[in-house]
Short mmCIF file of C-alpha atoms in Angstrom, two decimals:
data_model
loop_
_atom_site.label_atom_id
_atom_site.label_comp_id
_atom_site.label_asym_id
_atom_site.label_seq_id
_atom_site.Cartn_x
_atom_site.Cartn_y
_atom_site.Cartn_z
CA UNK V 1249 -9.11 -1.64 1.69
CA UNK V 1250 -6.72 0.88 0.48
CA UNK V 1251 -3.70 -0.98 0.23
CA UNK V 1252 -3.15 -1.99 -3.45
CA UNK V 1253 -0.99 -4.91 -2.53
CA UNK V 1254 -3.59 -6.33 -0.12
CA UNK V 1255 -6.16 -6.02 -2.71
CA UNK V 1256 -4.12 -8.00 -5.26
CA UNK V 1257 -3.48 -10.43 -2.71
CA UNK V 1258 -7.16 -10.81 -1.85
CA UNK V 1259 -8.35 -10.87 -5.37
CA UNK V 1260 -5.66 -13.48 -6.49
CA UNK V 1261 -6.34 -15.62 -3.41
CA UNK V 1262 -10.01 -15.64 -4.25
CA UNK V 1263 -9.53 -16.44 -7.79
CA UNK V 1264 -7.09 -19.27 -6.82
CA UNK V 1265 -9.63 -20.60 -4.19
CA UNK V 1266 -12.37 -20.55 -6.93
CA UNK V 1267 -10.24 -22.24 -9.57
CA UNK V 1268 -8.88 -25.01 -7.25
CA UNK V 1269 -12.07 -25.58 -5.67
CA UNK V 1270 -13.86 -25.91 -9.04
CA UNK V 1271 -11.03 -28.23 -10.04
CA UNK V 1272 -11.41 -30.46 -6.96
CA UNK V 1273 -15.14 -30.75 -7.49
CA UNK V 1274 -14.97 -31.30 -11.09
CA UNK V 1275 -12.21 -33.75 -10.75
CA UNK V 1276 -13.93 -35.68 -8.16
CA UNK V 1277 -17.10 -36.06 -9.93
CA UNK V 1278 -15.12 -37.03 -13.06
CA UNK V 1279 -13.42 -39.66 -10.85
CA UNK V 1280 -16.45 -41.15 -9.68
CA UNK V 1281 -18.15 -41.17 -13.05
CA UNK V 1282 -15.24 -42.88 -14.46
CA UNK V 1283 -14.85 -45.46 -11.78
CA UNK V 1284 -18.82 -46.22 -11.86
CA UNK V 1285 -18.53 -46.45 -15.79
CA UNK V 1286 -15.50 -48.89 -15.58
CA UNK V 1287 -17.58 -50.96 -12.86
CA UNK V 1288 -20.71 -50.99 -14.98
CA UNK V 1289 -18.85 -51.85 -18.18
CA UNK V 1290 -17.46 -54.97 -16.27
CA UNK V 1291 -20.91 -55.87 -14.80
CA UNK V 1292 -22.33 -55.59 -18.20
CA UNK V 1293 -19.60 -57.95 -19.55
CA UNK V 1294 -20.45 -60.41 -16.72
CA UNK V 1295 -24.13 -60.08 -17.64
CA UNK V 1296 -23.38 -61.23 -21.31
CA UNK V 1297 -21.34 -64.23 -20.01
CA UNK V 1298 -24.43 -65.22 -17.81
CA UNK V 1299 -26.99 -64.84 -20.59
CA UNK V 1300 -24.57 -67.01 -22.67
CA UNK V 1301 -24.73 -69.68 -19.84
CA UNK V 1302 -28.69 -69.48 -20.11
CA UNK V 1303 -30.03 -72.96 -21.10
CA UNK V 1304 -33.05 -75.26 -20.85
CA UNK V 1305 -32.58 -78.32 -18.59
CA UNK V 1306 -34.13 -81.72 -19.99
CA UNK V 1307 -37.02 -81.14 -17.75
CA UNK V 1308 -37.94 -78.05 -19.40
CA UNK V 1309 -36.75 -75.70 -16.62
CA UNK V 1310 -34.40 -72.65 -17.63
CA UNK V 1311 -31.01 -72.84 -15.81
CA UNK V 1312 -27.57 -71.40 -15.92
CA UNK V 1313 -24.75 -73.80 -16.92
CA UNK V 1314 -22.51 -73.96 -13.89
CA UNK V 1315 -19.51 -74.98 -15.99
CA UNK V 1316 -19.67 -71.59 -17.79
CA UNK V 1317 -19.97 -69.53 -14.44
CA UNK V 1318 -16.99 -67.68 -12.80
CA UNK V 1319 -16.25 -69.34 -9.81
CA UNK V 1320 -16.66 -66.23 -7.64
CA UNK V 1321 -20.31 -66.53 -8.05
CA UNK V 1322 -20.16 -69.82 -6.10
CA UNK V 1323 -18.28 -68.31 -3.10
CA UNK V 1324 -20.61 -67.19 -0.22
CA UNK V 1325 -20.65 -63.53 0.20
CA UNK V 1326 -17.85 -62.94 -2.25
CA UNK V 1327 -19.16 -59.50 -3.37
CA UNK V 1328 -20.15 -60.77 -6.66
CA UNK V 1329 -23.94 -61.73 -7.23
CA UNK V 1330 -26.47 -62.30 -9.80
CA UNK V 1331 -30.15 -63.01 -9.91
CA UNK V 1332 -32.27 -63.94 -13.04
CA UNK V 1333 -35.93 -63.79 -13.04
CA UNK V 1334 -37.97 -65.73 -15.79
CA UNK V 1335 -41.23 -63.49 -16.24
CA UNK V 1336 -43.42 -66.32 -17.90
CA UNK V 1337 -42.63 -68.93 -15.04
CA UNK V 1338 -42.28 -66.73 -12.20
CA UNK V 1339 -38.79 -68.44 -11.56
CA UNK V 1340 -35.91 -67.04 -9.95
CA UNK V 1341 -32.20 -68.07 -10.35
CA UNK V 1342 -29.72 -66.71 -7.66
CA UNK V 1343 -26.16 -67.09 -7.49
CA UNK V 1344 -24.56 -69.47 -4.91
CA UNK V 1345 -22.61 -66.45 -3.33
CA UNK V 1346 -26.00 -64.91 -2.25
CA UNK V 1347 -26.22 -67.85 0.27
CA UNK V 1348 -29.64 -67.46 1.68
CA UNK V 1349 -29.89 -63.67 0.76
CA UNK V 1350 -32.02 -62.32 -2.09
CA UNK V 1351 -31.09 -59.60 -4.78
CA UNK V 1352 -33.61 -57.03 -6.22
CA UNK V 1353 -34.35 -57.65 -9.71
CA UNK V 1354 -36.31 -55.05 -11.58
CA UNK V 1355 -38.54 -56.08 -14.43
CA UNK V 1356 -37.06 -54.58 -17.71
CA UNK V 1357 -38.06 -54.67 -21.15
CA UNK V 1358 -36.12 -56.72 -23.79
CA UNK V 1359 -33.24 -54.66 -24.67
CA UNK V 1360 -33.76 -52.19 -21.83
CA UNK V 1361 -30.91 -51.68 -19.14
CA UNK V 1362 -30.68 -49.82 -15.84
CA UNK V 1363 -28.28 -49.57 -12.99
CA UNK V 1364 -28.90 -48.84 -9.12
CA UNK V 1365 -27.39 -49.24 -5.75
CA UNK V 1366 -28.82 -51.65 -3.21
CA UNK V 1367 -27.73 -52.90 0.33
CA UNK V 1368 -26.39 -56.46 -0.12
CA UNK V 1369 -25.79 -59.36 2.17
CA UNK V 1370 -23.16 -58.90 5.04
CA UNK V 1371 -23.76 -55.10 5.12
CA UNK V 1372 -22.36 -54.79 1.74
CA UNK V 1373 -23.11 -51.78 -0.52
CA UNK V 1374 -23.79 -53.11 -4.04
CA UNK V 1375 -23.83 -51.60 -7.47
CA UNK V 1376 -26.30 -53.50 -9.79
CA UNK V 1377 -26.50 -53.54 -13.45
CA UNK V 1378 -29.64 -54.94 -14.96
CA UNK V 1379 -31.08 -55.67 -18.32
CA UNK V 1380 -33.93 -57.30 -20.12
CA UNK V 1381 -33.24 -60.37 -22.35
CA UNK V 1382 -34.98 -63.15 -24.52
CA UNK V 1383 -33.38 -66.28 -25.29
CA UNK V 1384 -34.44 -69.93 -26.05
CA UNK V 1385 -38.00 -68.64 -26.10
CA UNK V 1386 -38.02 -67.22 -22.60
CA UNK V 1387 -38.09 -63.66 -21.68
CA UNK V 1388 -36.35 -62.76 -18.41
CA UNK V 1389 -34.51 -59.87 -16.52
CA UNK V 1390 -30.96 -60.37 -15.24
CA UNK V 1391 -29.41 -58.43 -12.57
CA UNK V 1392 -25.55 -58.62 -11.87
CA UNK V 1393 -24.30 -56.83 -8.62
CA UNK V 1394 -20.85 -56.20 -7.17
CA UNK V 1395 -19.65 -54.83 -3.82
CA UNK V 1396 -18.14 -51.24 -4.26
CA UNK V 1397 -16.87 -50.98 -0.65
CA UNK V 1398 -13.36 -51.46 -1.86
CA UNK V 1399 -13.69 -48.97 -4.76
CA UNK V 1400 -15.28 -46.38 -2.46
CA UNK V 1401 -12.38 -46.88 0.01
CA UNK V 1402 -9.97 -46.27 -2.86
CA UNK V 1403 -11.79 -43.46 -4.01
CA UNK V 1404 -11.82 -41.80 -0.56
CA UNK V 1405 -8.14 -42.44 -0.30
CA UNK V 1406 -7.41 -40.53 -3.52
CA UNK V 1407 -9.97 -37.68 -2.58
CA UNK V 1408 -8.06 -37.26 0.67
CA UNK V 1409 -4.64 -37.19 -1.14
CA UNK V 1410 -5.97 -35.00 -3.78
CA UNK V 1411 -7.41 -32.46 -1.12
CA UNK V 1412 -4.00 -32.49 0.65
CA UNK V 1413 -2.22 -31.88 -2.82
CA UNK V 1414 -4.81 -29.08 -3.65
CA UNK V 1415 -4.33 -27.24 -0.13
CA UNK V 1416 -0.76 -27.57 -0.41
CA UNK V 1417 -0.73 -26.20 -3.94
CA UNK V 1418 -3.09 -23.30 -2.88
CA UNK V 1419 -0.92 -22.23 0.06
CA UNK V 1420 2.36 -22.77 -2.14
CA UNK V 1421 0.81 -20.75 -4.93
CA UNK V 1422 -0.21 -17.96 -2.37
CA UNK V 1423 3.54 -17.93 -1.22
CA UNK V 1424 4.76 -17.63 -4.65
CA UNK V 1425 2.05 -14.95 -5.52
CA UNK V 1426 3.17 -12.84 -2.54
CA UNK V 1427 6.74 -13.27 -3.52
CA UNK V 1428 5.88 -12.08 -7.10
CA UNK V 1429 3.74 -9.15 -5.87
CA UNK V 1430 6.47 -8.17 -3.44
CA UNK V 1431 8.98 -8.27 -6.28
CA UNK V 1432 6.67 -6.26 -8.53
CA UNK V 1433 6.38 -3.56 -5.86
CA UNK V 1434 10.10 -3.52 -5.52
CA UNK V 1435 10.13 -1.72 -8.73
CA UNK V 1436 8.82 1.15 -7.04
CA UNK V 1437 11.64 1.35 -4.54
CA UNK V 1438 13.52 3.99 -6.40
CA UNK V 1439 10.45 6.19 -6.41
CA UNK V 1440 10.11 6.00 -2.75
CA UNK V 1441 14.01 6.75 -2.26
CA UNK V 1442 13.54 9.85 -4.56
CA UNK V 1443 10.37 10.95 -2.63
CA UNK V 1444 12.60 10.83 0.54
CA UNK V 1445 15.55 12.61 -1.16
CA UNK V 1446 13.01 15.13 -2.54
CA UNK V 1447 11.60 15.72 0.93
CA UNK V 1448 15.27 16.41 2.18
CA UNK V 1449 16.08 18.52 -0.69
CA UNK V 1450 18.65 16.09 -2.23
CA UNK V 1451 16.76 15.65 -5.57
CA UNK V 1452 14.57 17.85 -7.75
CA UNK V 1453 12.57 15.38 -9.54
CA UNK V 1454 11.65 11.49 -9.43
CA UNK V 1455 13.41 8.80 -11.30
CA UNK V 1456 11.79 7.69 -14.42
CA UNK V 1457 13.48 4.09 -14.04
CA UNK V 1458 10.07 2.61 -13.02
CA UNK V 1459 7.65 0.09 -14.36
CA UNK V 1460 5.65 1.01 -17.30
CA UNK V 1461 2.41 1.07 -15.55
CA UNK V 1462 3.61 3.88 -13.14
CA UNK V 1463 5.78 5.78 -15.64
CA UNK V 1464 2.90 8.12 -16.76
CA UNK V 1465 2.21 8.91 -13.04
CA UNK V 1466 5.76 9.92 -12.45
CA UNK V 1467 5.98 12.04 -15.75
CA UNK V 1468 2.93 13.88 -14.43
CA UNK V 1469 4.32 14.37 -11.07
CA UNK V 1470 7.74 15.69 -12.42
CA UNK V 1471 5.84 17.94 -14.67
CA UNK V 1472 3.83 19.44 -11.77
CA UNK V 1473 6.85 19.57 -9.68
CA UNK V 1474 8.79 21.49 -12.28
CA UNK V 1475 5.84 23.91 -12.86
CA UNK V 1476 5.78 24.42 -8.95
CA UNK V 1477 9.39 25.27 -8.78
CA UNK V 1478 9.26 27.54 -11.81
CA UNK V 1479 6.45 29.11 -10.29
CA UNK V 1480 8.29 29.89 -7.05
CA UNK V 1481 11.16 31.19 -8.78
CA UNK V 1482 9.17 33.51 -10.88
CA UNK V 1483 7.28 34.84 -7.87
CA UNK V 1484 10.43 35.51 -5.95
CA UNK V 1485 12.06 37.19 -9.08
CA UNK V 1486 8.83 39.35 -9.57
CA UNK V 1487 8.92 40.44 -5.90
CA UNK V 1488 12.55 41.29 -5.99
CA UNK V 1489 12.14 43.18 -9.37
CA UNK V 1490 9.13 44.93 -7.88
CA UNK V 1491 11.07 45.82 -4.71
CA UNK V 1492 14.12 47.16 -6.91
CA UNK V 1493 11.63 49.15 -9.11
CA UNK V 1494 9.91 50.77 -5.95
CA UNK V 1495 13.11 51.58 -4.22
CA UNK V 1496 14.11 54.54 -6.36
CA UNK V 1497 10.58 56.33 -6.20
CA UNK V 1498 10.42 55.74 -2.54
CA UNK V 1499 13.78 57.14 -1.90
CA UNK V 1500 12.61 60.35 -3.97
CA UNK V 1501 9.48 60.48 -1.79
CA UNK V 1502 11.45 60.22 1.62
CA UNK V 1503 13.94 62.83 0.47
CA UNK V 1504 10.86 65.09 -0.69
CA UNK V 1505 9.11 64.64 2.73
CA UNK V 1506 12.50 65.21 4.59
CA UNK V 1507 12.69 68.69 3.13
CA UNK V 1508 10.01 70.04 5.23
CA UNK V 1509 7.98 71.59 2.31
CA UNK V 1510 5.78 74.04 4.32
CA UNK V 1511 2.76 73.36 1.75
CA UNK V 1512 2.45 69.98 3.24
CA UNK V 1513 0.56 69.94 6.66
CA UNK V 1514 2.78 68.43 9.42
CA UNK V 1515 0.36 65.77 10.40
CA UNK V 1516 -0.07 64.77 6.82
CA UNK V 1517 3.69 64.77 6.40
CA UNK V 1518 3.73 62.46 9.38
CA UNK V 1519 1.23 59.96 7.99
CA UNK V 1520 2.80 60.03 4.71
CA UNK V 1521 6.31 59.27 6.26
CA UNK V 1522 4.92 56.45 8.25
CA UNK V 1523 3.50 54.91 5.20
CA UNK V 1524 6.41 55.25 3.15
CA UNK V 1525 8.48 53.69 5.81
CA UNK V 1526 6.15 50.83 6.08
CA UNK V 1527 6.32 50.35 2.44
CA UNK V 1528 10.20 50.52 2.55
CA UNK V 1529 10.19 47.70 5.30
CA UNK V 1530 8.12 45.47 3.26
CA UNK V 1531 10.35 45.97 0.19
CA UNK V 1532 13.43 45.36 2.22
CA UNK V 1533 11.87 42.16 3.63
CA UNK V 1534 11.30 40.83 -0.06
CA UNK V 1535 14.81 41.83 -1.16
CA UNK V 1536 16.30 40.16 1.83
CA UNK V 1537 14.38 37.04 1.49
CA UNK V 1538 15.51 36.90 -2.33
CA UNK V 1539 19.09 37.17 -1.24
CA UNK V 1540 18.74 34.66 1.62
CA UNK V 1541 16.77 31.90 -0.28
CA UNK V 1542 19.03 31.29 -3.26
CA UNK V 1543 17.86 28.75 -5.74
CA UNK V 1544 14.35 27.21 -4.93
CA UNK V 1545 14.00 23.43 -4.86
CA UNK V 1546 10.49 21.78 -4.04
CA UNK V 1547 10.69 20.26 -0.51
CA UNK V 1548 14.13 21.26 0.25
CA UNK V 1549 15.05 20.71 3.93
CA UNK V 1550 17.28 23.21 5.90
CA UNK V 1551 20.81 21.81 6.57
CA UNK V 1552 22.54 24.23 9.18
CA UNK V 1553 25.93 23.06 8.23
CA UNK V 1554 25.47 23.75 4.69
CA UNK V 1555 23.39 26.93 4.83
CA UNK V 1556 24.78 28.96 7.71
CA UNK V 1557 28.23 29.73 6.60
CA UNK V 1558 26.71 30.92 3.24
CA UNK V 1559 24.49 33.21 5.07
CA UNK V 1560 27.12 34.36 7.33
CA UNK V 1561 29.23 35.55 4.20
CA UNK V 1562 26.07 37.27 2.82
CA UNK V 1563 25.53 39.29 6.21
CA UNK V 1564 29.25 40.22 6.38
CA UNK V 1565 28.93 41.96 2.93
CA UNK V 1566 25.65 43.48 4.13
CA UNK V 1567 27.21 44.76 7.30
CA UNK V 1568 31.11 45.11 6.69
CA UNK V 1569 31.55 47.05 9.86
CA UNK V 1570 30.72 44.01 12.14
CA UNK V 1571 33.98 42.05 13.00
CA UNK V 1572 32.49 38.74 13.94
CA UNK V 1573 29.38 36.95 13.00
CA UNK V 1574 29.82 33.49 14.60
CA UNK V 1575 27.79 30.11 14.57
CA UNK V 1576 27.78 27.38 17.07
CA UNK V 1577 26.16 24.42 15.22
CA UNK V 1578 25.39 21.46 17.62
CA UNK V 1579 23.28 19.38 15.28
CA UNK V 1580 24.16 17.21 12.11
CA UNK V 1581 22.27 16.70 9.09
CA UNK V 1582 19.05 18.34 7.68
CA UNK V 1583 16.27 19.47 9.73
CA UNK V 1584 12.50 18.74 8.86
CA UNK V 1585 11.76 22.27 8.06
CA UNK V 1586 11.48 24.22 4.84
CA UNK V 1587 14.90 25.94 3.81
CA UNK V 1588 13.47 29.22 2.70
CA UNK V 1589 11.47 29.67 6.07
CA UNK V 1590 14.40 28.79 8.11
CA UNK V 1591 16.82 31.17 6.12
CA UNK V 1592 14.36 33.99 6.52
CA UNK V 1593 13.94 33.36 10.18
CA UNK V 1594 17.65 33.09 10.97
CA UNK V 1595 18.42 35.91 8.56
CA UNK V 1596 15.96 38.35 10.17
CA UNK V 1597 17.36 37.60 13.54
CA UNK V 1598 21.00 37.90 12.42
CA UNK V 1599 20.14 41.00 10.31
CA UNK V 1600 18.69 42.45 13.18
CA UNK V 1601 21.51 41.65 15.51
CA UNK V 1602 24.04 43.14 13.01
CA UNK V 1603 22.30 46.35 13.03
CA UNK V 1604 22.49 46.77 16.97
CA UNK V 1605 25.81 44.78 17.69
CA UNK V 1606 29.02 46.67 18.39
CA UNK V 1607 30.93 44.09 16.62
CA UNK V 1608 29.97 40.56 17.50
CA UNK V 1609 26.93 38.35 16.86
CA UNK V 1610 26.51 34.78 17.71
CA UNK V 1611 24.01 32.32 16.47
CA UNK V 1612 23.50 28.83 18.01
CA UNK V 1613 21.47 26.15 16.55
CA UNK V 1614 20.80 22.57 18.19
CA UNK V 1615 18.38 19.57 18.63
CA UNK V 1616 17.00 18.96 21.86
CA UNK V 1617 14.59 16.16 22.13
CA UNK V 1618 11.87 16.69 19.45
CA UNK V 1619 12.65 20.39 19.18
CA UNK V 1620 14.99 22.53 17.01
CA UNK V 1621 16.50 25.33 18.94
CA UNK V 1622 17.75 28.68 17.41
CA UNK V 1623 19.34 31.46 19.53
CA UNK V 1624 20.79 34.85 18.20
CA UNK V 1625 22.51 37.27 20.42
CA UNK V 1626 24.61 40.29 20.10
CA UNK V 1627 26.86 42.66 22.32
CA UNK V 1628 24.65 45.79 21.61
CA UNK V 1629 22.83 47.97 24.06
CA UNK V 1630 19.88 45.45 24.53
CA UNK V 1631 16.54 46.19 25.68
CA UNK V 1632 14.74 47.18 28.96
CA UNK V 1633 12.06 44.95 30.47
CA UNK V 1634 9.29 47.26 29.08
CA UNK V 1635 10.93 47.24 25.64
CA UNK V 1636 11.13 43.39 25.56
CA UNK V 1637 7.55 42.93 26.30
CA UNK V 1638 6.32 45.31 23.53
CA UNK V 1639 9.28 44.22 21.10
CA UNK V 1640 7.26 41.79 19.07
CA UNK V 1641 4.37 44.15 18.20
CA UNK V 1642 4.28 44.84 14.39
CA UNK V 1643 6.46 48.10 13.64
CA UNK V 1644 7.59 48.67 17.09
CA UNK V 1645 11.09 50.33 17.21
CA UNK V 1646 13.31 50.69 20.23
CA UNK V 1647 15.42 53.39 18.50
CA UNK V 1648 13.74 55.22 15.40
CA UNK V 1649 17.20 55.97 14.04
CA UNK V 1650 18.34 52.50 13.50
CA UNK V 1651 16.15 50.02 11.42
CA UNK V 1652 16.19 47.23 13.75
CA UNK V 1653 13.86 45.47 16.34
CA UNK V 1654 10.86 46.48 14.31
CA UNK V 1655 8.84 44.86 11.41
CA UNK V 1656 11.55 42.09 11.01
CA UNK V 1657 10.95 40.60 14.56
CA UNK V 1658 7.27 40.58 13.84
CA UNK V 1659 7.61 38.71 10.59
CA UNK V 1660 10.04 36.43 12.31
CA UNK V 1661 7.17 35.59 15.00
CA UNK V 1662 4.76 35.02 12.19
CA UNK V 1663 7.21 32.25 10.72
CA UNK V 1664 7.61 30.85 14.25
CA UNK V 1665 3.86 30.72 14.66
CA UNK V 1666 3.35 28.54 11.41
CA UNK V 1667 5.37 25.99 12.93
CA UNK V 1668 3.55 25.90 16.16
CA UNK V 1669 6.79 27.11 17.95
CA UNK V 1670 7.67 30.11 20.25
CA UNK V 1671 9.90 33.01 20.19
CA UNK V 1672 11.23 34.74 23.28
CA UNK V 1673 13.21 37.90 23.73
CA UNK V 1674 15.79 38.60 26.65
CA UNK V 1675 19.03 40.01 27.53
CA UNK V 1676 22.02 38.10 26.46
CA UNK V 1677 23.97 36.58 29.44
CA UNK V 1678 27.06 35.78 27.41
CA UNK V 1679 27.31 38.90 25.10
CA UNK V 1680 25.21 41.26 27.23
CA UNK V 1681 23.07 42.67 24.20
CA UNK V 1682 19.83 41.60 22.65
CA UNK V 1683 18.94 37.65 22.91
CA UNK V 1684 16.27 36.08 20.56
CA UNK V 1685 15.40 32.30 21.39
CA UNK V 1686 13.36 30.15 18.91
CA UNK V 1687 11.98 26.83 19.77
CA UNK V 1688 10.47 24.85 16.73
CA UNK V 1689 8.67 21.41 17.02
CA UNK V 1690 10.38 19.25 14.34
CA UNK V 1691 7.30 17.61 13.34
CA UNK V 1692 5.38 20.85 12.94
CA UNK V 1693 6.24 21.21 9.22
CA UNK V 1694 3.27 19.15 8.39
CA UNK V 1695 0.99 21.98 9.56
CA UNK V 1696 2.13 24.07 6.89
#
């Protein structure tokens, strides 16, 4: 069981069940003991009264003075009985209430007492209190009994009532416990909201307005999050700085190779030129990514309405000769894809279109079902069918004199593959030039 709430509910429920069950058992036992002790005390009191009524008749026989007996002992099957057994004379004196029945009398030593249960007349269940006495020169054992049916019935009624109260109390406590636990977990709601905002790129850290027990975890998470963002920022700046640092030496190497020095073998010059050009392409990619990404924020999602106009202004500065870079945004709100990835992907496609376009580039983004669709087209010369088939190969160039349709498109394809999407190249039916179409599953960001 991984749910903390379920574990709390289960643990508290078991604890309540044990406590209430133990209270019920102990309470029931205490109630029975108290009732029996009260009844035995009354029987002992009656026994003393009977001993006080013990006397010797003129004929010498022991008897109980009827004028000193409670009338209930003369009523047949009244539920109150006594039996007296004189040991020396083997004589038994029984209460009139026994009618023609008998009552067990246990032989007890003088001063000894005992109590027990027996079946009495008329199917009654009797509690018996017995004691051993010596009076007027005679030793005898006395047993006093009372029907406990009424007492047991009252105890049973009380037990049922107590059971109902205990069950009701248990259920009510469970409900209160559920409410209290639910209210306690509501204290984590700000964290849940901040996690959602963090995922959408609307927040940079989690709120610290949380329960004290959770605050250390939030502190650690915010620290890790801050370190992550700073690491990304440092890595991007380092890549940009490195690219800027390499730009000058690479340009000198290109100029040196372009001079056609006869001391360098043409085949070697060709290989060196290709490798220098490859390094330049990688360097341009890092510089472009640094320009497109802007500020980094962990988990920030891509919002076309917010990001694309900024990207358009940047591209117009990079390609001032292109008169129109247009966007057709047919979706609202953030997209469940990483902001930097989308900026790099669309930036590559737009940058490629600007290099080849006569003057117009159009980017369209939309949601269709569970997919995010991106298309970039231009009014340039476009490509032949053979060129379209080979264009996604790394480093392929349609025209070596123009830095487009090469490494950038293969990088774009790699980004699309990370999201489990697909990229297709064709001729634009609207503008007549090159068309790149991208389809990304919106839930594929979890594969990153």
